[in-house]
Amino acid sequence: MAWGRRQHRLRALVLSAGFGQRLRPLTQQIPKPLLPVLGKSSVVRTLQGLARLGCESAFLNLHFLGEQVREAVGTDVDGMEIRYSEEEEILGTLGALGPIARQLADSDAALLINSDSLCRWPLSKMVKEHLRHDAIATLLIAERAPFRGNVAVSKDGRLLQLRHDRRLPSDGVASSELVFGGAQVLSPRLLDRVAGRCEPADIVGELYEPLLDDRENLRAVRTKRPWHDLGTPWRYLQALVQTAGRASPLRSSWISDRATLGARSKIRRAVIEHEVVLEEDCRVETSAVLPGARLEAGCRLKDSLVAPGVVLPAGTGLDRRLVTPLSSGRDPAGRDSVVGQLVYTPIEVPQGATP
């Protein structure tokens, strides 16, 4: 991908090391970057976007269940080289840059993206704006997020505030509707500042906030594209259902061509992933059935998630539940119900959200 008269060198880091604590028990045995979104994992979707942009290589930092990520992604995505940064302890959103900052800095710009966000990333626009303004960093600001933020942006696109109150210039526009979208473009001179740093650190509190205090040239690119944080079962489910509706507006559902649907089964605003089997007379509404799961005859699902490989007994009715296999590596929590070899966990809906 070229901007101007020459080819710009781009590299990337996709943050992939987290435990996915708020998604448990779903992420007890599946790393969050590999959670499926309409037939592809969220991390592969992001990597394919980076490859289309023209990135020559992308790093993934690994910690929790890192070997699963490595095996699933491999060393190449659509012609883009994939490399890995192993973390003995989780280093956080800023600390992850330290061990590989010099390799990323050997470029005209580096992209840093959260693997637990879902968006049609406007990466080309971000890079163009970043290079045009010679910014030290350019952040994506989402205007359509599932929760409220506290971001302020000037009329000419300068970033003024991320999460802390501060005195804003007269041209500053602060809005609780604006949220930092977890994608950013970094200059080599900024990467040089953090090179070699290997302690855990947060990029907003320990890098961007001090840069704002010093009036450095941070830019914001606002997007109206839907943006989803996949951090909880409810948000993950909403991201799947809404993405399916946009991908297939007439059908309002996404059903894999490798799924099997029994007679009289009805699907409404739902996601049916690869290798799923629905026996006869099942009803699935505003729910997602993940790869390899099986619903026996007469199951009824509403606002629910069925984890990969689960076999749901005939006639089961679910309303706002996450169903996962009983694992010897996890003790069910007090809010869980255990029936046979399955764990039924209530899906908590955030205050103010519409189920």
PDB file of C-alpha atoms in Angstrom, residues 125-325:
ATOM      1  CA  LYS A 125      -7.006   6.512   6.917  1.00  0.00           C
ATOM      2  CA  MET A 126      -5.178   6.305  10.244  1.00  0.00           C
ATOM      3  CA  VAL A 127      -1.787   5.856   8.609  1.00  0.00           C
ATOM      4  CA  LYS A 128      -2.403   8.663   6.109  1.00  0.00           C
ATOM      5  CA  GLU A 129      -3.428  11.100   8.862  1.00  0.00           C
ATOM      6  CA  HIS A 130      -0.507  10.037  11.032  1.00  0.00           C
ATOM      7  CA  LEU A 131       2.100  10.605   8.336  1.00  0.00           C
ATOM      8  CA  ARG A 132       0.506  13.800   7.021  1.00  0.00           C
ATOM      9  CA  HIS A 133       0.642  15.447  10.458  1.00  0.00           C
ATOM     10  CA  ASP A 134       3.986  13.892  11.499  1.00  0.00           C
ATOM     11  CA  ALA A 135       2.258  12.772  14.709  1.00  0.00           C
ATOM     12  CA  ILE A 136       4.009  10.994  17.540  1.00  0.00           C
ATOM     13  CA  ALA A 137       0.943   8.744  17.778  1.00  0.00           C
ATOM     14  CA  THR A 138      -2.499   8.576  16.165  1.00  0.00           C
ATOM     15  CA  LEU A 139      -5.360   6.872  17.981  1.00  0.00           C
ATOM     16  CA  LEU A 140      -8.650   5.511  16.714  1.00  0.00           C
ATOM     17  CA  ILE A 141     -11.633   7.067  18.483  1.00  0.00           C
ATOM     18  CA  ALA A 142     -14.922   5.187  18.161  1.00  0.00           C
ATOM     19  CA  GLU A 143     -18.204   7.092  17.985  1.00  0.00           C
ATOM     20  CA  ARG A 144     -20.380   3.959  18.157  1.00  0.00           C
ATOM     21  CA  ALA A 145     -19.232   1.976  21.195  1.00  0.00           C
ATOM     22  CA  PRO A 146     -21.222  -0.292  23.565  1.00  0.00           C
ATOM     23  CA  PHE A 147     -20.250   1.830  26.583  1.00  0.00           C
ATOM     24  CA  ARG A 148     -19.497   5.442  27.417  1.00  0.00           C
ATOM     25  CA  GLY A 149     -16.027   6.985  27.338  1.00  0.00           C
ATOM     26  CA  ASN A 150     -14.432  10.282  28.258  1.00  0.00           C
ATOM     27  CA  VAL A 151     -12.410  11.301  25.212  1.00  0.00           C
ATOM     28  CA  ALA A 152     -11.822  14.873  24.026  1.00  0.00           C
ATOM     29  CA  VAL A 153     -10.727  15.820  20.509  1.00  0.00           C
ATOM     30  CA  SER A 154     -10.046  19.259  19.025  1.00  0.00           C
ATOM     31  CA  LYS A 155     -11.846  20.460  15.928  1.00  0.00           C
ATOM     32  CA  ASP A 156      -8.691  19.956  13.883  1.00  0.00           C
ATOM     33  CA  GLY A 157      -8.193  16.367  15.073  1.00  0.00           C
ATOM     34  CA  ARG A 158      -5.739  16.734  17.960  1.00  0.00           C
ATOM     35  CA  LEU A 159      -6.262  14.351  20.846  1.00  0.00           C
ATOM     36  CA  LEU A 160      -6.799  16.286  24.083  1.00  0.00           C
ATOM     37  CA  GLN A 161      -8.101  13.818  26.641  1.00  0.00           C
ATOM     38  CA  LEU A 162      -8.473  10.068  27.028  1.00  0.00           C
ATOM     39  CA  ARG A 163      -9.865   9.303  30.443  1.00  0.00           C
ATOM     40  CA  HIS A 164      -8.946  11.979  32.981  1.00  0.00           C
ATOM     41  CA  ASP A 165     -10.537  15.403  33.365  1.00  0.00           C
ATOM     42  CA  ARG A 166      -8.277  18.277  32.399  1.00  0.00           C
ATOM     43  CA  ARG A 167      -8.678  21.892  31.362  1.00  0.00           C
ATOM     44  CA  LEU A 168      -9.492  21.803  27.665  1.00  0.00           C
ATOM     45  CA  PRO A 169      -8.519  24.436  25.084  1.00  0.00           C
ATOM     46  CA  SER A 170     -11.352  26.533  23.686  1.00  0.00           C
ATOM     47  CA  ASP A 171     -11.443  24.395  20.538  1.00  0.00           C
ATOM     48  CA  GLY A 172     -11.673  21.143  22.502  1.00  0.00           C
ATOM     49  CA  VAL A 173     -14.732  18.935  22.167  1.00  0.00           C
ATOM     50  CA  ALA A 174     -15.235  16.392  24.955  1.00  0.00           C
ATOM     51  CA  SER A 175     -17.894  13.724  24.611  1.00  0.00           C
ATOM     52  CA  SER A 176     -18.913  10.709  26.659  1.00  0.00           C
ATOM     53  CA  GLU A 177     -19.897   9.104  23.355  1.00  0.00           C
ATOM     54  CA  LEU A 178     -16.258   8.907  22.242  1.00  0.00           C
ATOM     55  CA  VAL A 179     -14.187   5.846  23.203  1.00  0.00           C
ATOM     56  CA  PHE A 180     -10.558   4.910  22.529  1.00  0.00           C
ATOM     57  CA  GLY A 181     -10.903   2.083  20.019  1.00  0.00           C
ATOM     58  CA  GLY A 182      -7.788   0.060  20.764  1.00  0.00           C
ATOM     59  CA  ALA A 183      -5.974   0.793  17.476  1.00  0.00           C
ATOM     60  CA  GLN A 184      -3.097   3.221  17.145  1.00  0.00           C
ATOM     61  CA  VAL A 185      -0.270   4.228  14.818  1.00  0.00           C
ATOM     62  CA  LEU A 186       3.093   4.942  16.451  1.00  0.00           C
ATOM     63  CA  SER A 187       6.075   6.881  15.155  1.00  0.00           C
ATOM     64  CA  PRO A 188       9.594   5.387  15.295  1.00  0.00           C
ATOM     65  CA  ARG A 189      10.698   8.206  17.610  1.00  0.00           C
ATOM     66  CA  LEU A 190       8.043   7.183  20.121  1.00  0.00           C
ATOM     67  CA  LEU A 191       9.064   3.540  19.871  1.00  0.00           C
ATOM     68  CA  ASP A 192      12.663   4.543  20.592  1.00  0.00           C
ATOM     69  CA  ARG A 193      11.473   5.911  23.958  1.00  0.00           C
ATOM     70  CA  VAL A 194      10.115   2.552  25.108  1.00  0.00           C
ATOM     71  CA  ALA A 195      12.683   0.217  23.520  1.00  0.00           C
ATOM     72  CA  GLY A 196      14.057  -2.325  25.987  1.00  0.00           C
ATOM     73  CA  ARG A 197      11.429  -1.631  28.620  1.00  0.00           C
ATOM     74  CA  CYS A 198      10.264  -4.977  30.022  1.00  0.00           C
ATOM     75  CA  GLU A 199       8.143  -4.202  33.075  1.00  0.00           C
ATOM     76  CA  PRO A 200       4.321  -4.328  33.048  1.00  0.00           C
ATOM     77  CA  ALA A 201       2.803  -0.984  32.055  1.00  0.00           C
ATOM     78  CA  ASP A 202      -0.425   0.532  30.720  1.00  0.00           C
ATOM     79  CA  ILE A 203      -0.170   2.533  27.518  1.00  0.00           C
ATOM     80  CA  VAL A 204      -2.869   5.086  28.363  1.00  0.00           C
ATOM     81  CA  GLY A 205      -1.849   5.943  31.914  1.00  0.00           C
ATOM     82  CA  GLU A 206       1.909   5.632  31.494  1.00  0.00           C
ATOM     83  CA  LEU A 207       2.490   6.879  27.959  1.00  0.00           C
ATOM     84  CA  TYR A 208      -0.401   8.795  26.405  1.00  0.00           C
ATOM     85  CA  GLU A 209      -1.437  10.778  29.464  1.00  0.00           C
ATOM     86  CA  PRO A 210       2.132  12.082  30.047  1.00  0.00           C
ATOM     87  CA  LEU A 211       2.405  12.897  26.333  1.00  0.00           C
ATOM     88  CA  LEU A 212      -0.814  14.906  26.560  1.00  0.00           C
ATOM     89  CA  ASP A 213       0.552  16.730  29.607  1.00  0.00           C
ATOM     90  CA  ASP A 214       3.649  17.607  27.564  1.00  0.00           C
ATOM     91  CA  ARG A 215       1.459  18.814  24.661  1.00  0.00           C
ATOM     92  CA  GLU A 216       2.984  16.320  22.247  1.00  0.00           C
ATOM     93  CA  ASN A 217       1.409  15.905  18.815  1.00  0.00           C
ATOM     94  CA  LEU A 218      -1.145  13.171  19.397  1.00  0.00           C
ATOM     95  CA  ARG A 219      -3.800  12.854  16.727  1.00  0.00           C
ATOM     96  CA  ALA A 220      -7.262  11.295  16.712  1.00  0.00           C
ATOM     97  CA  VAL A 221      -9.075   9.609  13.843  1.00  0.00           C
ATOM     98  CA  ARG A 222     -12.776   9.318  14.564  1.00  0.00           C
ATOM     99  CA  THR A 223     -14.857   6.527  13.072  1.00  0.00           C
ATOM    100  CA  LYS A 224     -18.575   5.918  12.873  1.00  0.00           C
ATOM    101  CA  ARG A 225     -17.998   2.287  12.029  1.00  0.00           C
ATOM    102  CA  PRO A 226     -19.385  -0.104  14.656  1.00  0.00           C
ATOM    103  CA  TRP A 227     -16.764  -0.990  17.236  1.00  0.00           C
ATOM    104  CA  HIS A 228     -17.059  -3.805  19.756  1.00  0.00           C
ATOM    105  CA  ASP A 229     -15.075  -4.688  22.843  1.00  0.00           C
ATOM    106  CA  LEU A 230     -15.168  -8.491  23.212  1.00  0.00           C
ATOM    107  CA  GLY A 231     -14.264  -8.353  26.894  1.00  0.00           C
ATOM    108  CA  THR A 232     -17.338 -10.005  28.471  1.00  0.00           C
ATOM    109  CA  PRO A 233     -19.753 -12.759  27.396  1.00  0.00           C
ATOM    110  CA  TRP A 234     -22.534 -10.190  26.880  1.00  0.00           C
ATOM    111  CA  ARG A 235     -20.375  -7.883  24.750  1.00  0.00           C
ATOM    112  CA  TYR A 236     -19.017 -10.819  22.766  1.00  0.00           C
ATOM    113  CA  LEU A 237     -22.542 -12.095  22.115  1.00  0.00           C
ATOM    114  CA  GLN A 238     -23.772  -8.639  21.085  1.00  0.00           C
ATOM    115  CA  ALA A 239     -20.806  -8.247  18.739  1.00  0.00           C
ATOM    116  CA  LEU A 240     -21.605 -11.568  17.065  1.00  0.00           C
ATOM    117  CA  VAL A 241     -25.330 -10.911  16.680  1.00  0.00           C
ATOM    118  CA  GLN A 242     -24.889  -7.364  15.391  1.00  0.00           C
ATOM    119  CA  THR A 243     -22.062  -8.316  13.027  1.00  0.00           C
ATOM    120  CA  ALA A 244     -24.211 -11.148  11.649  1.00  0.00           C
ATOM    121  CA  GLY A 245     -27.068  -8.705  11.051  1.00  0.00           C
ATOM    122  CA  ARG A 246     -24.800  -6.380   9.083  1.00  0.00           C
ATOM    123  CA  ALA A 247     -23.244  -9.248   7.116  1.00  0.00           C
ATOM    124  CA  SER A 248     -26.630 -10.685   6.177  1.00  0.00           C
ATOM    125  CA  PRO A 249     -29.297  -7.985   6.646  1.00  0.00           C
ATOM    126  CA  LEU A 250     -32.057  -9.934   4.886  1.00  0.00           C
ATOM    127  CA  ARG A 251     -31.396 -13.098   6.828  1.00  0.00           C
ATOM    128  CA  SER A 252     -30.395 -11.309  10.080  1.00  0.00           C
ATOM    129  CA  SER A 253     -28.344 -14.383  11.039  1.00  0.00           C
ATOM    130  CA  TRP A 254     -25.056 -15.973  10.041  1.00  0.00           C
ATOM    131  CA  ILE A 255     -25.120 -19.728   9.483  1.00  0.00           C
ATOM    132  CA  SER A 256     -21.969 -21.535   8.417  1.00  0.00           C
ATOM    133  CA  ASP A 257     -22.245 -23.602   5.267  1.00  0.00           C
ATOM    134  CA  ARG A 258     -20.529 -26.318   7.319  1.00  0.00           C
ATOM    135  CA  ALA A 259     -23.341 -26.422   9.898  1.00  0.00           C
ATOM    136  CA  THR A 260     -26.183 -28.960   9.910  1.00  0.00           C
ATOM    137  CA  LEU A 261     -29.730 -27.849  10.722  1.00  0.00           C
ATOM    138  CA  GLY A 262     -32.431 -30.360  11.501  1.00  0.00           C
ATOM    139  CA  ALA A 263     -36.036 -30.245  10.365  1.00  0.00           C
ATOM    140  CA  ARG A 264     -38.211 -27.492  11.830  1.00  0.00           C
ATOM    141  CA  SER A 265     -35.223 -25.731  13.415  1.00  0.00           C
ATOM    142  CA  LYS A 266     -35.623 -21.960  13.456  1.00  0.00           C
ATOM    143  CA  ILE A 267     -32.847 -19.360  13.660  1.00  0.00           C
ATOM    144  CA  ARG A 268     -33.471 -15.688  14.414  1.00  0.00           C
ATOM    145  CA  ARG A 269     -30.741 -13.039  14.808  1.00  0.00           C
ATOM    146  CA  ALA A 270     -28.203 -15.703  15.700  1.00  0.00           C
ATOM    147  CA  VAL A 271     -24.785 -17.099  14.774  1.00  0.00           C
ATOM    148  CA  ILE A 272     -24.304 -20.800  13.966  1.00  0.00           C
ATOM    149  CA  GLU A 273     -20.597 -21.541  13.567  1.00  0.00           C
ATOM    150  CA  HIS A 274     -18.659 -24.247  11.689  1.00  0.00           C
ATOM    151  CA  GLU A 275     -19.417 -27.931  12.372  1.00  0.00           C
ATOM    152  CA  VAL A 276     -22.413 -27.116  14.578  1.00  0.00           C
ATOM    153  CA  VAL A 277     -25.274 -29.605  14.545  1.00  0.00           C
ATOM    154  CA  LEU A 278     -28.832 -28.625  15.413  1.00  0.00           C
ATOM    155  CA  GLU A 279     -31.187 -31.564  15.653  1.00  0.00           C
ATOM    156  CA  GLU A 280     -34.852 -31.237  14.800  1.00  0.00           C
ATOM    157  CA  ASP A 281     -37.168 -28.600  16.271  1.00  0.00           C
ATOM    158  CA  CYS A 282     -34.482 -26.356  17.831  1.00  0.00           C
ATOM    159  CA  ARG A 283     -35.046 -22.617  18.330  1.00  0.00           C
ATOM    160  CA  VAL A 284     -32.059 -20.248  18.493  1.00  0.00           C
ATOM    161  CA  GLU A 285     -32.734 -16.540  19.007  1.00  0.00           C
ATOM    162  CA  THR A 286     -30.193 -13.724  19.614  1.00  0.00           C
ATOM    163  CA  SER A 287     -27.677 -16.399  20.545  1.00  0.00           C
ATOM    164  CA  ALA A 288     -24.445 -17.937  19.268  1.00  0.00           C
ATOM    165  CA  VAL A 289     -23.524 -21.600  18.961  1.00  0.00           C
ATOM    166  CA  LEU A 290     -19.753 -21.937  18.633  1.00  0.00           C
ATOM    167  CA  PRO A 291     -17.773 -24.453  16.536  1.00  0.00           C
ATOM    168  CA  GLY A 292     -18.400 -28.134  17.015  1.00  0.00           C
ATOM    169  CA  ALA A 293     -21.312 -27.763  19.440  1.00  0.00           C
ATOM    170  CA  ARG A 294     -24.426 -29.888  19.154  1.00  0.00           C
ATOM    171  CA  LEU A 295     -27.983 -29.070  20.190  1.00  0.00           C
ATOM    172  CA  GLU A 296     -30.107 -32.147  20.617  1.00  0.00           C
ATOM    173  CA  ALA A 297     -33.761 -32.139  19.625  1.00  0.00           C
ATOM    174  CA  GLY A 298     -36.083 -29.452  20.963  1.00  0.00           C
ATOM    175  CA  CYS A 299     -33.493 -27.102  22.520  1.00  0.00           C
ATOM    176  CA  ARG A 300     -34.516 -23.470  23.028  1.00  0.00           C
ATOM    177  CA  LEU A 301     -31.908 -20.686  23.253  1.00  0.00           C
ATOM    178  CA  LYS A 302     -32.362 -16.974  23.833  1.00  0.00           C
ATOM    179  CA  ASP A 303     -29.567 -14.447  24.526  1.00  0.00           C
ATOM    180  CA  SER A 304     -27.180 -17.348  25.160  1.00  0.00           C
ATOM    181  CA  LEU A 305     -23.739 -18.662  24.186  1.00  0.00           C
ATOM    182  CA  VAL A 306     -22.868 -22.338  23.697  1.00  0.00           C
ATOM    183  CA  ALA A 307     -19.130 -23.014  23.865  1.00  0.00           C
ATOM    184  CA  PRO A 308     -17.217 -25.126  21.325  1.00  0.00           C
ATOM    185  CA  GLY A 309     -17.782 -28.848  21.575  1.00  0.00           C
ATOM    186  CA  VAL A 310     -20.704 -28.690  24.006  1.00  0.00           C
ATOM    187  CA  VAL A 311     -23.492 -31.228  23.539  1.00  0.00           C
ATOM    188  CA  LEU A 312     -26.689 -29.682  24.887  1.00  0.00           C
ATOM    189  CA  PRO A 313     -29.204 -32.308  26.028  1.00  0.00           C
ATOM    190  CA  ALA A 314     -32.561 -32.615  24.281  1.00  0.00           C
ATOM    191  CA  GLY A 315     -35.215 -30.175  25.409  1.00  0.00           C
ATOM    192  CA  THR A 316     -32.807 -27.802  27.174  1.00  0.00           C
ATOM    193  CA  GLY A 317     -34.069 -24.245  27.527  1.00  0.00           C
ATOM    194  CA  LEU A 318     -31.581 -21.412  27.988  1.00  0.00           C
ATOM    195  CA  ASP A 319     -32.188 -17.734  28.650  1.00  0.00           C
ATOM    196  CA  ARG A 320     -29.120 -15.541  29.062  1.00  0.00           C
ATOM    197  CA  ARG A 321     -26.721 -18.385  29.840  1.00  0.00           C
ATOM    198  CA  LEU A 322     -23.186 -19.327  28.829  1.00  0.00           C
ATOM    199  CA  VAL A 323     -22.710 -23.105  28.601  1.00  0.00           C
ATOM    200  CA  THR A 324     -19.198 -24.546  28.837  1.00  0.00           C
ATOM    201  CA  PRO A 325     -17.751 -28.029  29.470  1.00  0.00           C
TER     202      PRO A 325
END
